[in-house]
mmCIF file of C-alpha atoms in Angstrom:
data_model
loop_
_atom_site.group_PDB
_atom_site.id
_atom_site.type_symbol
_atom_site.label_atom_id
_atom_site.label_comp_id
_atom_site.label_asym_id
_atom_site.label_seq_id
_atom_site.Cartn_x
_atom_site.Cartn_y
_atom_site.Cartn_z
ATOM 1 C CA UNK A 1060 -63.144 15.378 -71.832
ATOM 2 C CA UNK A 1061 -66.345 13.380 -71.160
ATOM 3 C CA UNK A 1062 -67.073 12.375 -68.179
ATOM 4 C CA UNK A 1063 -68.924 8.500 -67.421
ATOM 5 C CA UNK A 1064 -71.606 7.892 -65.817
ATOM 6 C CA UNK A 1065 -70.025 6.164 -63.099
ATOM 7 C CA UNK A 1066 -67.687 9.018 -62.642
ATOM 8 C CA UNK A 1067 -69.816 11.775 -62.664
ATOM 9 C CA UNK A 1068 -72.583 9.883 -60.410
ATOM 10 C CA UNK A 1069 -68.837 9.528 -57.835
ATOM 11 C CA UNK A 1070 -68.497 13.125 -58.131
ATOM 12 C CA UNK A 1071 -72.044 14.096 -57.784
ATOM 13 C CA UNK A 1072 -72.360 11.978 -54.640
ATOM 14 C CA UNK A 1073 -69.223 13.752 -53.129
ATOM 15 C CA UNK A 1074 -70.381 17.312 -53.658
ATOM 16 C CA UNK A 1075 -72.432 17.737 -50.712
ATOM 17 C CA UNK A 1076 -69.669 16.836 -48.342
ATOM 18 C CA UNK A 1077 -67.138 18.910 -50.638
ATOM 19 C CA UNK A 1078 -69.950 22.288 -50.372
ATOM 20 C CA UNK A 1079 -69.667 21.718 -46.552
ATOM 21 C CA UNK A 1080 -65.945 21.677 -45.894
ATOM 22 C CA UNK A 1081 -65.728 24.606 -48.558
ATOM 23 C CA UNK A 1082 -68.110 26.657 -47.005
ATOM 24 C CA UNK A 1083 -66.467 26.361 -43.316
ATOM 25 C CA UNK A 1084 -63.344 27.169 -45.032
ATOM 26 C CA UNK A 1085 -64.300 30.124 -47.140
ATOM 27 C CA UNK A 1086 -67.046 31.913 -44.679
ATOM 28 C CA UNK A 1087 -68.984 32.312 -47.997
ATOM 29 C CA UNK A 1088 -71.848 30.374 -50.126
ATOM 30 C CA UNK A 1089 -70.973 31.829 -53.398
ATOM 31 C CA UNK A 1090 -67.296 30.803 -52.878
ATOM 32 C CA UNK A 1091 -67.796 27.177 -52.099
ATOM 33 C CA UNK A 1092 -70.041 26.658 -55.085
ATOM 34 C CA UNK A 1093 -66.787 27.929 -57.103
ATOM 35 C CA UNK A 1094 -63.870 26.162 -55.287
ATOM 36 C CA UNK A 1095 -66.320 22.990 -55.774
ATOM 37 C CA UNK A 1096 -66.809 23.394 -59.697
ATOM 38 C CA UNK A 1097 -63.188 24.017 -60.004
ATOM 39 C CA UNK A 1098 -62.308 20.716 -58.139
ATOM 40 C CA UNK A 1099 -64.978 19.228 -60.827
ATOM 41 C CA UNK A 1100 -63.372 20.521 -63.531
ATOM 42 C CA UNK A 1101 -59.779 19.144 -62.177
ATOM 43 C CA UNK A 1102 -61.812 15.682 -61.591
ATOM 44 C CA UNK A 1103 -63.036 16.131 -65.334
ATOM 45 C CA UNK A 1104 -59.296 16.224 -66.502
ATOM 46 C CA UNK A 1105 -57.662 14.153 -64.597
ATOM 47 C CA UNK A 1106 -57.324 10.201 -65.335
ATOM 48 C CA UNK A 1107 -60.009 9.204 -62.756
ATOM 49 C CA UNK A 1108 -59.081 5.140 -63.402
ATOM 50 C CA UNK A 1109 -55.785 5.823 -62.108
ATOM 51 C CA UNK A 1110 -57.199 7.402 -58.501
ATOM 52 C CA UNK A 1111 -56.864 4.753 -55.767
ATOM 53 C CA UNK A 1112 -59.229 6.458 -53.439
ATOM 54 C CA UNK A 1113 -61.668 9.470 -55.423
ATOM 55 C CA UNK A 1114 -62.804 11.079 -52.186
ATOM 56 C CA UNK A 1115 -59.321 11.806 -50.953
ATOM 57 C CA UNK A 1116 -58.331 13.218 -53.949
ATOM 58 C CA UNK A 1117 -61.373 14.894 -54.533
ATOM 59 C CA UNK A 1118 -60.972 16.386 -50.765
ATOM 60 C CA UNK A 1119 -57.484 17.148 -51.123
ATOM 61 C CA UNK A 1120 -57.830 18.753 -54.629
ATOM 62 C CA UNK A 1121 -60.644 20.868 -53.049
ATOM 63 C CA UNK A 1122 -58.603 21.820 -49.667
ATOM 64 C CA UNK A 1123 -55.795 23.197 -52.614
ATOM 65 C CA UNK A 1124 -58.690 25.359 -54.216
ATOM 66 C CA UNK A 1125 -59.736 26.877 -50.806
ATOM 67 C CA UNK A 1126 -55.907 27.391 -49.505
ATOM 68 C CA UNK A 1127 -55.642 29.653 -52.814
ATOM 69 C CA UNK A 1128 -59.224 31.440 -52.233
ATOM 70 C CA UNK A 1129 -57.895 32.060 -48.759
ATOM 71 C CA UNK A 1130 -54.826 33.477 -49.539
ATOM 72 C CA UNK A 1131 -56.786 35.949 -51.746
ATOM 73 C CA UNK A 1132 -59.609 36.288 -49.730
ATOM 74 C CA UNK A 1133 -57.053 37.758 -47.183
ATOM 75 C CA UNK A 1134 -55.798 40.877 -49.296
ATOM 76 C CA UNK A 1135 -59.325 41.546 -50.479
ATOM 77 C CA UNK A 1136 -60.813 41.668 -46.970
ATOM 78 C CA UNK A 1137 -57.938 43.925 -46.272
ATOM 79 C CA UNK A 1138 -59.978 47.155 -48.584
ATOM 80 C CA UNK A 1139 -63.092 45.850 -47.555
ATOM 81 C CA UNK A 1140 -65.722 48.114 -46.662
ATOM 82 C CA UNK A 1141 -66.568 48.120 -42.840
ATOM 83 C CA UNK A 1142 -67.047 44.769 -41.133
ATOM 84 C CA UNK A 1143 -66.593 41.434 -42.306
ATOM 85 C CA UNK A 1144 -68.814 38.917 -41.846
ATOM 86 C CA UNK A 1145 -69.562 35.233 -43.127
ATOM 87 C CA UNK A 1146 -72.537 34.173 -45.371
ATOM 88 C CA UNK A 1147 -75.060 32.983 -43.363
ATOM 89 C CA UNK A 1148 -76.641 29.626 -44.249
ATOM 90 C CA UNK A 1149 -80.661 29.673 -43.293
ATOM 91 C CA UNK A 1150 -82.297 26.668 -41.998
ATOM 92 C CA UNK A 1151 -82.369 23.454 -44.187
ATOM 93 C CA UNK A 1152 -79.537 24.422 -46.331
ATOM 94 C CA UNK A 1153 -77.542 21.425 -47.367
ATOM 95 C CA UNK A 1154 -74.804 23.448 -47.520
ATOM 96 C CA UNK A 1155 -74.675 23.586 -43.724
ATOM 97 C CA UNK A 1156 -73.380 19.579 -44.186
ATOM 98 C CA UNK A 1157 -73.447 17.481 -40.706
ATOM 99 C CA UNK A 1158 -74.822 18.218 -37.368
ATOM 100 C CA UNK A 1159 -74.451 14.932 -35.395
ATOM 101 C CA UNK A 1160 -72.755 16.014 -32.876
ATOM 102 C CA UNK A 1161 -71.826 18.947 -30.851
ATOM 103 C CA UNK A 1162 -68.348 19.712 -32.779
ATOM 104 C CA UNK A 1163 -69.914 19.559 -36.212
ATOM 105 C CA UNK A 1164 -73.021 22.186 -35.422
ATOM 106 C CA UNK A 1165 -70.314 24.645 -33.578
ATOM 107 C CA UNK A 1166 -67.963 24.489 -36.662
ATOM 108 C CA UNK A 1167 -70.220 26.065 -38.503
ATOM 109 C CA UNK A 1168 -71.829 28.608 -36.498
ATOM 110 C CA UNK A 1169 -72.048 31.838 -37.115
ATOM 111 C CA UNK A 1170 -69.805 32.468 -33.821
ATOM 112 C CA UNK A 1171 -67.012 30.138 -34.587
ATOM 113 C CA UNK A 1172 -67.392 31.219 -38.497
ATOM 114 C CA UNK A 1173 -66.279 34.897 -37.894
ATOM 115 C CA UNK A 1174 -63.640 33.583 -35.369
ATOM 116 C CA UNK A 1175 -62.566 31.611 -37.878
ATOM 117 C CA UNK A 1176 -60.951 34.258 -39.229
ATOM 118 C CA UNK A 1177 -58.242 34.687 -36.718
ATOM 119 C CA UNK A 1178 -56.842 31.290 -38.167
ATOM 120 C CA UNK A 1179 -54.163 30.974 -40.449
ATOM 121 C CA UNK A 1180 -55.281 29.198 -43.830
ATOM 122 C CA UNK A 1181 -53.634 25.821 -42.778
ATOM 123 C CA UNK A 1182 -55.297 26.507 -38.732
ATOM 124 C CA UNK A 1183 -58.443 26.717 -40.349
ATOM 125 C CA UNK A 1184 -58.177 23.737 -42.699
ATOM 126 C CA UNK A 1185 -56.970 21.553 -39.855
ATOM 127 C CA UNK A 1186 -59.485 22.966 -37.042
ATOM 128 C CA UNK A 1187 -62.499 22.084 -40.095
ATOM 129 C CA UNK A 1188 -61.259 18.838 -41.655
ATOM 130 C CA UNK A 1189 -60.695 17.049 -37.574
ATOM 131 C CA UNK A 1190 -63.259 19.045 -36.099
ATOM 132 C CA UNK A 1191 -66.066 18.882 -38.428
ATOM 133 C CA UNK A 1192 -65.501 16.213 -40.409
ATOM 134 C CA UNK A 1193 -63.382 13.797 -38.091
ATOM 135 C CA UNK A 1194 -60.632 13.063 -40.102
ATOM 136 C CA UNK A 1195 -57.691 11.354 -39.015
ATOM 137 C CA UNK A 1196 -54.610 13.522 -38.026
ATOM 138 C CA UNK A 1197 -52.811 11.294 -40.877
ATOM 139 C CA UNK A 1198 -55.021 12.520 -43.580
ATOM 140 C CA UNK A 1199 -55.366 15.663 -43.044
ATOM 141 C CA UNK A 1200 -51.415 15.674 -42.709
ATOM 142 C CA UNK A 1201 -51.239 13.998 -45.967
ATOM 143 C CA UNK A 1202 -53.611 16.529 -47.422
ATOM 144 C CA UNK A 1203 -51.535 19.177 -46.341
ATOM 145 C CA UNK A 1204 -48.466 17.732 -47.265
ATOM 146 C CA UNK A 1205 -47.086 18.082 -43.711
ATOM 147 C CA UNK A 1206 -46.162 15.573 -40.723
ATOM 148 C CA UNK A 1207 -48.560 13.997 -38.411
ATOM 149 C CA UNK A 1208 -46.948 15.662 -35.770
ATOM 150 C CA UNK A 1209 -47.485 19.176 -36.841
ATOM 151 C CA UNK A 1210 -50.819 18.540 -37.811
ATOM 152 C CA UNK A 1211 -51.741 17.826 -34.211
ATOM 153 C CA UNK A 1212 -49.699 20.455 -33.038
ATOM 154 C CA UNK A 1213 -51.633 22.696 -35.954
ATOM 155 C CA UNK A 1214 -54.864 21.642 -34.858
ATOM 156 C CA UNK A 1215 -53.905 22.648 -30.728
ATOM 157 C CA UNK A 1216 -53.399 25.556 -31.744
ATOM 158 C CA UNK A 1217 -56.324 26.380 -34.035
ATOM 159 C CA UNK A 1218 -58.664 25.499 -31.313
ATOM 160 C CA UNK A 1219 -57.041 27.417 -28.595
ATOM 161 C CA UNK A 1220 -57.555 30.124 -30.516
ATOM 162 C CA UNK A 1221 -60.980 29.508 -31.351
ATOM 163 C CA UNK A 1222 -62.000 28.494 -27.640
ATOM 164 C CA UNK A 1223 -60.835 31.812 -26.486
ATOM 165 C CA UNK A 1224 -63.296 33.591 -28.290
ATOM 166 C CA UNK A 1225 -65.741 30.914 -27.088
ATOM 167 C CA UNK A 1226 -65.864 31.659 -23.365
ATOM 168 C CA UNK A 1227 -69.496 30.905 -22.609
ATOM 169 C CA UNK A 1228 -71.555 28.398 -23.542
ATOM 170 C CA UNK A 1229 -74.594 28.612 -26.235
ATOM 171 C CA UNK A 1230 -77.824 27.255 -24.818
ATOM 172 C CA UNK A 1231 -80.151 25.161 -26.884
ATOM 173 C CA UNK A 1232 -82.695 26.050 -29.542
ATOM 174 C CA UNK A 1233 -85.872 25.400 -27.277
ATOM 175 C CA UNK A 1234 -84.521 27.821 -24.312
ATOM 176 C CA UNK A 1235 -83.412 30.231 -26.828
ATOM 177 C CA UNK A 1236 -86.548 30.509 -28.298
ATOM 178 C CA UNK A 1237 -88.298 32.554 -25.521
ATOM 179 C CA UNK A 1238 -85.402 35.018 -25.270
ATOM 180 C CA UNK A 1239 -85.719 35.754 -29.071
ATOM 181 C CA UNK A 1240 -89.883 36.612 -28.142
ATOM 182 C CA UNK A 1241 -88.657 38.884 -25.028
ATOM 183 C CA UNK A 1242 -85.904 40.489 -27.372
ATOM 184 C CA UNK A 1243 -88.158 41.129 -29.996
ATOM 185 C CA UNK A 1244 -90.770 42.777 -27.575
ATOM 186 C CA UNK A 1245 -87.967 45.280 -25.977
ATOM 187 C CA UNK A 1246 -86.736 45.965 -29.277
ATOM 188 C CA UNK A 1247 -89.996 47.273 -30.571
ATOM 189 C CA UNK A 1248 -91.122 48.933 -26.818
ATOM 190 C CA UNK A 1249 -89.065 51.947 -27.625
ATOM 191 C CA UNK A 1250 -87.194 51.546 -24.261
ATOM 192 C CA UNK A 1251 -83.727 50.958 -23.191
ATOM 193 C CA UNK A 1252 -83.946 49.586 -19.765
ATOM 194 C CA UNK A 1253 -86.053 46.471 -21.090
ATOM 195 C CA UNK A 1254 -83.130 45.652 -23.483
ATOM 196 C CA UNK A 1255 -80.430 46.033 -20.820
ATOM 197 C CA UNK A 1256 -81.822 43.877 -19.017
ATOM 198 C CA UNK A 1257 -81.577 41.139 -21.798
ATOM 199 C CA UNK A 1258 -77.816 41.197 -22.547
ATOM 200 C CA UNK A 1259 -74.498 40.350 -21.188
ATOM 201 C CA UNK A 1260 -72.673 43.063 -20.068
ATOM 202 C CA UNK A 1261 -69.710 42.680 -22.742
ATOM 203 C CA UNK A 1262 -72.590 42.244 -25.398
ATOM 204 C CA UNK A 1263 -71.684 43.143 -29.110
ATOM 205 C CA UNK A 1264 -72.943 44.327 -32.087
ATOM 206 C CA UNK A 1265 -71.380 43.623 -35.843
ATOM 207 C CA UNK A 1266 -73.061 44.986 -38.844
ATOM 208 C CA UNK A 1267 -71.797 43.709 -42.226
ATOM 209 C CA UNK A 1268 -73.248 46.154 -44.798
ATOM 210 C CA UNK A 1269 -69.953 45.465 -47.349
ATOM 211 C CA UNK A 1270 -71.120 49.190 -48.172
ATOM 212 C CA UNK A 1271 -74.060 48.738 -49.952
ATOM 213 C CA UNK A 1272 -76.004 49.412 -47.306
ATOM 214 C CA UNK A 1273 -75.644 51.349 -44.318
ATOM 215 C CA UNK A 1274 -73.511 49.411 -41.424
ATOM 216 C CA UNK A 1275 -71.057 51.085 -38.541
ATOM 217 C CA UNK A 1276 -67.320 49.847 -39.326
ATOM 218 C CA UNK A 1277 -67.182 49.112 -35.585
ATOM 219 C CA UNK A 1278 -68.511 46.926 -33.485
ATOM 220 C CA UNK A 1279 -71.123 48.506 -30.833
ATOM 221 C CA UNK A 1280 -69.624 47.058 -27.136
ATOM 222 C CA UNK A 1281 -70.967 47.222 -23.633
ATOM 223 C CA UNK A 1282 -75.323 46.420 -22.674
ATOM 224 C CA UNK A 1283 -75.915 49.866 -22.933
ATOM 225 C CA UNK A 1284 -74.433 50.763 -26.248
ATOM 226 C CA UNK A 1285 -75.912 47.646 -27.797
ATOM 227 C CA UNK A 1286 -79.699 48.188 -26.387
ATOM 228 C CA UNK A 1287 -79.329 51.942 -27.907
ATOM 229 C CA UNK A 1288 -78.319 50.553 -30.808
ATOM 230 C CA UNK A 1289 -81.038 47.645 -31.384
ATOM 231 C CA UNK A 1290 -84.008 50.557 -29.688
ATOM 232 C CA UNK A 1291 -83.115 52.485 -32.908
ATOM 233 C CA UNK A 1292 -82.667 49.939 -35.811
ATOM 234 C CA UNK A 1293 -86.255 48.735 -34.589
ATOM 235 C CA UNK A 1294 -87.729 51.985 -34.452
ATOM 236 C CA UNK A 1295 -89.676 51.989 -37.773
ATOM 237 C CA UNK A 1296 -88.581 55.388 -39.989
ATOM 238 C CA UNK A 1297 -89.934 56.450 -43.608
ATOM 239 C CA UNK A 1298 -85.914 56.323 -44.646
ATOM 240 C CA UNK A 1299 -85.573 52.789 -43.566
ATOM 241 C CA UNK A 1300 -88.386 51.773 -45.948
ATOM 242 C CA UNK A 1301 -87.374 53.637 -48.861
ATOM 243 C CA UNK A 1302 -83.567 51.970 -48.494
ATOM 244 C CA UNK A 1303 -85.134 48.652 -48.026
ATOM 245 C CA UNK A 1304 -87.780 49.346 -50.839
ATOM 246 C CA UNK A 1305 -90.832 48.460 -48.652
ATOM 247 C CA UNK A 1306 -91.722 47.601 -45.246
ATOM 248 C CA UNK A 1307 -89.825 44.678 -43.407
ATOM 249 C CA UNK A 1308 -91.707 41.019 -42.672
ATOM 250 C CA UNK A 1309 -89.286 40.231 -39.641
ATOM 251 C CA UNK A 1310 -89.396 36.363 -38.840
ATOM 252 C CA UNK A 1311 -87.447 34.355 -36.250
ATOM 253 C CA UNK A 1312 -85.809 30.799 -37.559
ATOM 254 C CA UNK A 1313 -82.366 29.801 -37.158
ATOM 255 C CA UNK A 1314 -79.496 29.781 -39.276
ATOM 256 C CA UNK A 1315 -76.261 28.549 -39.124
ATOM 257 C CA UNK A 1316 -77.677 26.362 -36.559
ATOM 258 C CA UNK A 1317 -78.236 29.409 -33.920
ATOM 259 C CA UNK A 1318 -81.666 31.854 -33.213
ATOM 260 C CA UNK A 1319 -81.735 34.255 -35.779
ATOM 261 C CA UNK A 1320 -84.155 37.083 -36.836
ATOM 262 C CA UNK A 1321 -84.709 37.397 -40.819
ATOM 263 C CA UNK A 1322 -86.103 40.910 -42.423
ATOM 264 C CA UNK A 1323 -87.879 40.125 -45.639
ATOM 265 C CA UNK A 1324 -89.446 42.626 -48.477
ATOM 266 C CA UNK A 1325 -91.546 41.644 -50.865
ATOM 267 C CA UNK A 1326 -90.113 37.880 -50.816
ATOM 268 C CA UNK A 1327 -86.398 39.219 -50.812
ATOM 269 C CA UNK A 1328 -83.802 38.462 -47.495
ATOM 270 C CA UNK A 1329 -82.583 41.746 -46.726
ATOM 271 C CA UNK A 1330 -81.133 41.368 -43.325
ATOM 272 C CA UNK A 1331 -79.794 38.102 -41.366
ATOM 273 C CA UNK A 1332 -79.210 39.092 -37.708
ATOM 274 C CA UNK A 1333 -78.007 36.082 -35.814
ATOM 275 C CA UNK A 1334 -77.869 35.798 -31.707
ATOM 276 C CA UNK A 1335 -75.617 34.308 -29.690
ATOM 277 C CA UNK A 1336 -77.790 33.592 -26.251
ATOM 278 C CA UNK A 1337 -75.856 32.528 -23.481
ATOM 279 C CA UNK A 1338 -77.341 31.634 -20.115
ATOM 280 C CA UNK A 1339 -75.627 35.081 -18.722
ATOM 281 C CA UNK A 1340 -78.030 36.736 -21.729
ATOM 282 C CA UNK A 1341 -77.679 37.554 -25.172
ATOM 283 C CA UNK A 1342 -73.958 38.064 -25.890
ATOM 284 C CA UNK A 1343 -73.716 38.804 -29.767
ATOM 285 C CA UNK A 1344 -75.326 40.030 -32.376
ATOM 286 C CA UNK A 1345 -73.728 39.454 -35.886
ATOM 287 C CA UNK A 1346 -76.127 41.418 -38.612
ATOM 288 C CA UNK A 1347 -75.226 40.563 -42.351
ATOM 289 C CA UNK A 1348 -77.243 43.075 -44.432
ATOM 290 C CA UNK A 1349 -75.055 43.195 -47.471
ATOM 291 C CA UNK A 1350 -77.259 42.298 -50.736
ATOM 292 C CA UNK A 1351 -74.092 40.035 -52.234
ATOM 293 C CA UNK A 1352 -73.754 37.914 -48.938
ATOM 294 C CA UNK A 1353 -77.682 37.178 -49.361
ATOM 295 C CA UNK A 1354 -78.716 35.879 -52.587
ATOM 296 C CA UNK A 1355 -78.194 32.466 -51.570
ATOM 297 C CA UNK A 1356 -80.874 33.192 -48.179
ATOM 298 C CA UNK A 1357 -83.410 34.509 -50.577
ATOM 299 C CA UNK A 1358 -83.688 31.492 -52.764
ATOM 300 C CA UNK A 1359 -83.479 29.224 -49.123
ATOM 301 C CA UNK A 1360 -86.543 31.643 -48.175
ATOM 302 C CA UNK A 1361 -88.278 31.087 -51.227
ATOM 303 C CA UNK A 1362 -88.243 27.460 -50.844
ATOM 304 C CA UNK A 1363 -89.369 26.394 -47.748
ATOM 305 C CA UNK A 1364 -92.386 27.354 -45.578
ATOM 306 C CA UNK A 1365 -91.449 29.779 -42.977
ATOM 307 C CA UNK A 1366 -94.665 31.047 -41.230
ATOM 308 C CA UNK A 1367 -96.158 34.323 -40.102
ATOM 309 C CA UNK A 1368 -93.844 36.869 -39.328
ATOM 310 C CA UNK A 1369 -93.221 38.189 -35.948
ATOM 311 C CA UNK A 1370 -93.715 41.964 -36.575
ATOM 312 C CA UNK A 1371 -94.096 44.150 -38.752
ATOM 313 C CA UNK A 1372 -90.704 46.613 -38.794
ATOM 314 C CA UNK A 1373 -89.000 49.381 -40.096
#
């Protein structure tokens, strides 16, 4: 049926909150945009004059959506190629939804995304909804269709989980940025020792290539492993180009709120590598270079002014 004017303009006003708690549930762009159209086209059927309160339902309706995606999401990440890693969201996405406060930019960074992942459904819908979003234990209880008291003891548990893959603290944008400058010159010196030098000792490596692209199905662990690993992926090769389809534009920005480095050909995102910096070093590197998982970047890219690029690579 036809919507109104008034109730489409309710719904339209409600969508960027609803694209933010969807994408911290999901991990993924593409996904929100659909859990979000099919909570608009339960809005569409439903007899809106008989809703008390529209943005409850409409959040509830849309936590339902995601708890199915989930579920699903699950058994397909079970036969998926290699490692798994979230969307990323670049710099001025809306999607990326409120960063007030300390809790809100950490829910959805690229960190706490993948850990994320450790959650149950319900964890994660509890950890997003009070974490993020600040809702009352109360509603998210009712959302869930579960006591007050579970909720809370829900949401203990979620972030316990969460905090211990959050031992060190994240430093801020305008100390990160000369770390990024000093990674980018070891990367490209064609030395080890300068690298080193520049991570944690427990650093990591993730590639998420969802095997359309090259990507190693484990993590590289330990300084050493990871500064052999970043000396090579910078070292610029005639094969690299050809699988790219061009030389890289590398650029440093954020996204998800963190330092990131962004390889661009010819106007196309091929590679989102975000950093986690630390004041110990650089701790994590979390590379999503699978085409699907970057569509969304591409069209971000293409739409805001971003600068010269840093170097030149591959």
């Amino acid at each position: 049926m036809a919507l109104s004017r008034t109730h489409m303009d309710r719904f339209e006003a409600s969508m960027p909150r609803l694209e933010a708690i969807a994408y911290r549930l999901l991990g993924s762009a593409s996904d929100a945009e659909d859990a979000v159209q099919d909570t608009f086209l339960r809005w569409q059927a439903a007899d809106i004059d008989r809703i008390e309160v529209p943005e409850a339902w409409l959040t509830k309706v849309l936590t339902n959506v995601c708890l199915n995606q989930l579920t699903s999401a699950r058994a397909r990440r079970e036969s998926y190629v290699g490692q798994w890693l979230p969307e990323p969201l670049l710099a001025g996405d809306p999607m990326l939804g409120p960063a007030d406060t300390a809790e809100q930019r950490e829910s959805v960074s690229y960190a706490v995304l993948a850990l994320m992942e450790r959650l149950s459904p319900n964890e994660r819908v509890v950890y997003v909804l009070r974490e993020a979003f600040d809702y009352p234990h109360r509603k998210i209880a009712e959302i869930l269709d579960i006591t007050e008291a579970s909720c809370q003891q829900i949401f203990h548990r979620a972030k316990k989980h969460v905090a211990q893959g959050r031992a060190r603290t994240e430093i801020d944008e305008a100390a990160a940025r000369p770390i990024v400058e000093e990674f980018l010159a070891a990367a490209t010196s064609g030395r080890t020792e300068p690298l080193v030098r520049l991570l944690t000792s427990d650093a990591i490596a993730v590639g998420d290539g969802g095997g359309k692209v090259p990507a190693r199905t484990k993590a590289f662990e330990g300084a050493v492993a990871v500064a052999k690993f970043m000396r090579g992926l910078f070292k610029p090769s005639k094969a690299k180009r050809d699988l790219l389809g061009g030389p890289a534009e590398v650029h440093a920005t954020t996204a998800n709120g963190a330092p990131a480095l962004v390889a661009v050909v010819d106007g196309r995102v091929v590679g989102v590598m975000c950093l986690e910096i630390t004041p110990e070093g650089i701790a994590a590197f979390r590379n999503q270079a699978n085409p699907d998982k970057l569509e969304r970047a591409t069209r971000q890219w293409a739409a805001t002014d971003h600068g010269e690029p840093r170097l030149h690579a591959f």
